[in-house]
Amino acid sequence: MKSIDLNCDMGELIGAANQDEALMPYISSCNICCGKHAGDDATIFKTVEAAVRHGLAIGAHPGYDDRENFGRVSHQLSQPAFRELIEQQLDFLQEKVVKAGGQLHHIKAHGALYHDLEQHEMYLETFLEILSSYGTDLRVYGMAGTRHLNAYQSAGITFIPEAFADRRYASPTLLVSRKQKKALLASFPEMERQVLGLISNQQITTLAKGIQRLVAKTLCIHSDTPNALKMLILLHQSLQRHGIQIHSPQ
């Protein structure tokens, strides 16, 4: 029987806009903001506590210290500054997860940082050094098709290839920019086709190259995607109809 992990970025929205816990019954893992690009202490800890109650695999979701741009703009940092950025956020979330009685399962970089790890060798090397110091049990969720898979394997770190349920692809390893109107999959039929294609056929339809092979073990839907809850419930129901199990990766 086929299976997939559904993950969601959480802990970012404050107040009435936050619907994180309502999303949790329909996913198997979550990536929780670490306070730099969004969120606040109370919201983040509340999200961690809810994730523990729901039995989700909990991940740290560090991003650039840039609330104005929601962490979606690249920054050029020195090696010490980059190390401090990641270590502070990992320590921050680790403390909250332990306090809530949970365990940190993985790390998934946010926004521009997610893509910069693919582009900047120094960032990747420092990132791997930090993760190694935390122990190799901490998995990494990252872009499926990464050219750096061997680097993670050589460091003894489990890499979980990720694709996106709610984003359109320019190429197998490049999402359509959020600055463009076609960045998001706005309708559920579009999302369902993309998800079922990824799970059943290991394929993605890209704007530049048409249908391409893409192997993913986890799929992300963003909590701030319009109608995220409705779309996620429909997706959960669709996967059940197709006999696809939802559970976090080991």
Short mmCIF file of C-alpha atoms in Angstrom, two decimals:
data_model
loop_
_atom_site.label_atom_id
_atom_site.label_comp_id
_atom_site.label_asym_id
_atom_site.label_seq_id
_atom_site.Cartn_x
_atom_site.Cartn_y
_atom_site.Cartn_z
CA MET A 1 0.00 0.00 0.00
CA LYS A 2 1.30 3.44 -0.93
CA SER A 3 1.92 6.01 1.79
CA ILE A 4 2.97 9.64 2.10
CA ASP A 5 3.82 12.14 4.80
CA LEU A 6 1.80 15.35 4.75
CA ASN A 7 3.56 18.27 6.41
CA CYS A 8 2.52 21.84 7.12
CA ASP A 9 4.40 25.00 8.13
CA MET A 10 2.94 26.30 11.39
CA GLY A 11 3.35 28.73 14.28
CA GLU A 12 3.67 31.67 11.93
CA LEU A 13 0.30 33.42 12.05
CA ILE A 14 -0.80 35.25 15.20
CA GLY A 15 -4.34 35.70 16.51
CA ALA A 16 -7.55 34.90 14.65
CA ALA A 17 -5.67 34.12 11.41
CA ASN A 18 -4.02 31.12 13.06
CA GLN A 19 -5.81 27.83 12.34
CA ASP A 20 -2.92 25.48 13.02
CA GLU A 21 -4.66 23.08 15.38
CA ALA A 22 -7.64 22.74 13.04
CA LEU A 23 -5.22 21.50 10.36
CA MET A 24 -3.47 18.95 12.57
CA PRO A 25 -5.91 16.00 12.27
CA TYR A 26 -5.22 15.89 8.53
CA ILE A 27 -1.40 15.89 8.51
CA SER A 28 1.33 13.66 9.90
CA SER A 29 4.15 16.14 10.50
CA CYS A 30 4.58 19.87 11.04
CA ASN A 31 7.32 22.46 10.75
CA ILE A 32 7.08 25.04 13.50
CA CYS A 33 8.36 28.59 13.15
CA CYS A 34 11.30 29.46 15.41
CA GLY A 35 10.46 33.12 15.98
CA LYS A 36 12.67 34.93 13.48
CA HIS A 37 10.61 35.30 10.30
CA ALA A 38 7.20 35.21 12.02
CA GLY A 39 5.25 34.06 15.09
CA ASP A 40 5.65 34.91 18.76
CA ASP A 41 6.60 32.90 21.84
CA ALA A 42 3.02 32.24 22.99
CA THR A 43 1.79 31.17 19.55
CA ILE A 44 4.79 28.95 18.92
CA PHE A 45 4.55 27.15 22.26
CA LYS A 46 0.79 26.70 21.83
CA THR A 47 1.47 25.14 18.42
CA VAL A 48 4.12 22.82 19.87
CA GLU A 49 1.76 21.67 22.63
CA ALA A 50 -1.01 20.99 20.11
CA ALA A 51 1.40 19.06 17.85
CA VAL A 52 2.42 16.85 20.78
CA ARG A 53 -1.25 16.17 21.60
CA HIS A 54 -1.96 15.21 18.00
CA GLY A 55 1.08 12.91 17.81
CA LEU A 56 2.70 14.77 14.93
CA ALA A 57 6.34 14.53 13.93
CA ILE A 58 7.62 17.97 14.96
CA GLY A 59 10.16 19.88 12.95
CA ALA A 60 12.02 23.14 13.50
CA HIS A 61 11.33 25.70 10.76
CA PRO A 62 14.12 28.30 10.91
CA GLY A 63 14.22 31.25 8.56
CA TYR A 64 16.01 34.54 8.01
CA ASP A 65 15.54 37.19 10.69
CA ASP A 66 13.30 39.26 8.45
CA ARG A 67 9.68 39.68 9.51
CA GLU A 68 9.07 42.45 7.01
CA ASN A 69 9.50 39.99 4.15
CA PHE A 70 8.28 36.88 6.02
CA GLY A 71 11.70 35.30 5.51
CA ARG A 72 11.17 35.13 1.77
CA VAL A 73 14.10 37.33 0.72
CA SER A 74 17.68 36.01 0.58
CA HIS A 75 20.35 37.47 2.88
CA GLN A 76 24.12 37.32 2.55
CA LEU A 77 25.56 36.34 5.92
CA SER A 78 29.04 35.58 7.17
CA GLN A 79 29.72 32.04 8.33
CA PRO A 80 29.56 32.99 12.04
CA ALA A 81 26.33 34.94 11.52
CA PHE A 82 24.75 32.07 9.61
CA ARG A 83 25.75 29.59 12.29
CA GLU A 84 24.28 31.80 15.01
CA LEU A 85 21.04 32.22 13.03
CA ILE A 86 20.47 28.46 12.77
CA GLU A 87 21.72 27.47 16.23
CA GLN A 88 19.60 30.08 18.01
CA GLN A 89 16.45 28.90 16.28
CA LEU A 90 17.13 25.19 16.81
CA ASP A 91 17.82 25.77 20.49
CA PHE A 92 14.71 27.95 20.79
CA LEU A 93 12.37 25.31 19.39
CA GLN A 94 14.12 22.37 21.00
CA GLU A 95 13.55 23.94 24.43
CA LYS A 96 9.83 24.37 23.73
CA VAL A 97 9.40 20.85 22.37
CA VAL A 98 11.10 19.29 25.39
CA LYS A 99 9.03 21.47 27.74
CA ALA A 100 5.84 20.21 26.04
CA GLY A 101 6.93 16.58 26.43
CA GLY A 102 7.76 16.02 22.78
CA GLN A 103 10.80 15.21 20.68
CA LEU A 104 12.27 17.09 17.73
CA HIS A 105 11.99 14.91 14.62
CA HIS A 106 13.36 17.05 11.79
CA ILE A 107 14.38 20.45 10.52
CA LYS A 108 13.04 22.21 7.45
CA ALA A 109 14.38 25.61 6.45
CA HIS A 110 11.86 28.32 5.64
CA GLY A 111 11.37 30.46 2.55
CA ALA A 112 14.49 31.94 1.01
CA LEU A 113 16.71 30.00 3.42
CA TYR A 114 15.24 26.74 2.08
CA HIS A 115 16.39 27.62 -1.43
CA ASP A 116 19.67 29.25 -0.38
CA LEU A 117 20.84 25.97 1.17
CA GLU A 118 20.67 24.58 -2.35
CA GLN A 119 22.63 27.49 -3.86
CA HIS A 120 25.32 28.44 -1.31
CA GLU A 121 27.98 25.88 -0.46
CA MET A 122 29.07 27.68 2.73
CA TYR A 123 25.52 27.73 4.06
CA LEU A 124 25.11 24.02 3.36
CA GLU A 125 28.45 23.07 4.91
CA THR A 126 27.72 25.06 8.06
CA PHE A 127 24.17 23.67 8.21
CA LEU A 128 25.52 20.11 8.06
CA GLU A 129 28.08 20.85 10.78
CA ILE A 130 25.34 22.17 13.07
CA LEU A 131 23.08 19.18 12.45
CA SER A 132 25.91 16.75 13.10
CA SER A 133 26.46 18.37 16.49
CA TYR A 134 22.77 17.72 17.31
CA GLY A 135 23.13 14.04 16.43
CA THR A 136 22.21 12.21 13.27
CA ASP A 137 18.69 11.39 14.48
CA LEU A 138 17.56 14.86 13.39
CA ARG A 139 16.25 14.46 9.85
CA VAL A 140 16.17 17.15 7.15
CA TYR A 141 13.15 17.94 4.98
CA GLY A 142 14.41 19.53 1.77
CA MET A 143 13.76 19.99 -1.94
CA ALA A 144 13.31 16.71 -3.78
CA GLY A 145 15.91 16.34 -6.53
CA THR A 146 18.57 18.29 -4.62
CA ARG A 147 22.06 18.07 -6.03
CA HIS A 148 23.38 17.86 -2.47
CA LEU A 149 21.91 14.48 -1.49
CA ASN A 150 25.40 12.93 -1.27
CA ALA A 151 26.49 15.65 1.15
CA TYR A 152 23.67 14.77 3.56
CA GLN A 153 24.38 11.06 3.22
CA SER A 154 28.11 11.57 3.82
CA ALA A 155 27.30 13.50 7.00
CA GLY A 156 25.13 10.60 8.20
CA ILE A 157 21.97 12.73 8.11
CA THR A 158 18.67 11.32 6.86
CA PHE A 159 17.33 13.50 4.06
CA ILE A 160 13.57 13.41 3.40
CA PRO A 161 12.83 14.66 -0.14
CA GLU A 162 9.94 17.11 -0.20
CA ALA A 163 7.55 18.31 -2.87
CA PHE A 164 4.76 20.87 -2.59
CA ALA A 165 1.06 20.13 -2.82
CA ASP A 166 0.00 23.75 -3.21
CA ARG A 167 2.77 25.31 -5.34
CA ARG A 168 3.32 25.27 -9.09
CA TYR A 169 6.70 24.13 -10.43
CA ALA A 170 8.82 25.95 -13.01
CA SER A 171 11.19 22.95 -13.18
CA PRO A 172 11.61 19.83 -11.00
CA THR A 173 13.79 21.72 -8.52
CA LEU A 174 12.40 25.25 -8.87
CA LEU A 175 9.05 26.59 -7.70
CA VAL A 176 7.29 29.36 -9.59
CA SER A 177 8.07 32.60 -7.77
CA ARG A 178 5.41 33.87 -5.38
CA LYS A 179 5.67 37.18 -7.23
CA GLN A 180 3.89 35.53 -10.17
CA LYS A 181 0.16 34.89 -10.32
CA LYS A 182 0.64 31.20 -11.14
CA ALA A 183 2.74 30.47 -8.03
CA LEU A 184 -0.11 28.81 -6.09
CA LEU A 185 -2.39 25.99 -7.13
CA ALA A 186 -5.64 27.79 -6.51
CA SER A 187 -8.14 24.98 -7.02
CA PHE A 188 -8.46 21.60 -5.36
CA PRO A 189 -8.60 19.61 -8.64
CA GLU A 190 -5.20 21.10 -9.57
CA MET A 191 -3.78 20.19 -6.17
CA GLU A 192 -5.23 16.68 -6.27
CA ARG A 193 -3.78 15.99 -9.74
CA GLN A 194 -0.34 17.16 -8.62
CA VAL A 195 -0.39 15.14 -5.40
CA LEU A 196 -1.66 11.92 -6.98
CA GLY A 197 0.86 12.28 -9.79
CA LEU A 198 3.69 12.63 -7.29
CA ILE A 199 2.58 9.68 -5.15
CA SER A 200 1.42 7.24 -7.83
CA ASN A 201 3.74 8.07 -10.73
CA GLN A 202 6.61 10.02 -9.14
CA GLN A 203 5.97 12.77 -11.67
CA ILE A 204 5.45 16.52 -11.61
CA THR A 205 4.14 18.78 -14.37
CA THR A 206 6.40 21.80 -14.80
CA LEU A 207 5.85 25.01 -16.75
CA ALA A 208 9.22 24.86 -18.50
CA LYS A 209 9.69 21.16 -19.24
CA GLY A 210 6.29 19.49 -18.99
CA ILE A 211 6.09 16.19 -17.13
CA GLN A 212 9.27 15.35 -15.21
CA ARG A 213 10.29 12.65 -12.73
CA LEU A 214 10.30 13.73 -9.08
CA VAL A 215 10.54 11.40 -6.10
CA ALA A 216 9.18 12.78 -2.82
CA LYS A 217 8.50 11.21 0.57
CA THR A 218 6.77 14.21 2.11
CA LEU A 219 4.36 16.77 0.66
CA CYS A 220 3.84 20.25 2.05
CA ILE A 221 0.72 22.37 2.17
CA HIS A 222 1.18 25.85 3.65
CA SER A 223 -1.08 26.99 6.49
CA ASP A 224 -1.35 30.44 4.89
CA THR A 225 -2.50 29.12 1.52
CA PRO A 226 -6.03 30.47 0.79
CA ASN A 227 -8.66 27.98 1.99
CA ALA A 228 -5.87 25.79 3.41
CA LEU A 229 -8.15 23.92 5.81
CA LYS A 230 -10.80 23.13 3.20
CA MET A 231 -8.14 22.04 0.68
CA LEU A 232 -6.39 19.86 3.23
CA ILE A 233 -9.60 18.11 4.30
CA LEU A 234 -10.42 17.37 0.65
CA LEU A 235 -6.88 16.11 0.06
CA HIS A 236 -7.03 13.87 3.13
CA GLN A 237 -10.33 12.40 1.89
CA SER A 238 -8.93 11.87 -1.61
CA LEU A 239 -5.88 10.01 -0.32
CA GLN A 240 -8.11 7.76 1.77
CA ARG A 241 -10.28 6.98 -1.29
CA HIS A 242 -7.17 6.02 -3.24
CA GLY A 243 -5.92 3.76 -0.45
CA ILE A 244 -2.92 5.96 0.34
CA GLN A 245 -1.85 5.98 3.98
CA ILE A 246 -0.70 9.18 5.69
CA HIS A 247 2.13 8.86 8.19
CA SER A 248 5.39 10.55 9.10
CA PRO A 249 8.69 9.23 7.69
CA GLN A 250 10.96 7.16 9.91
#
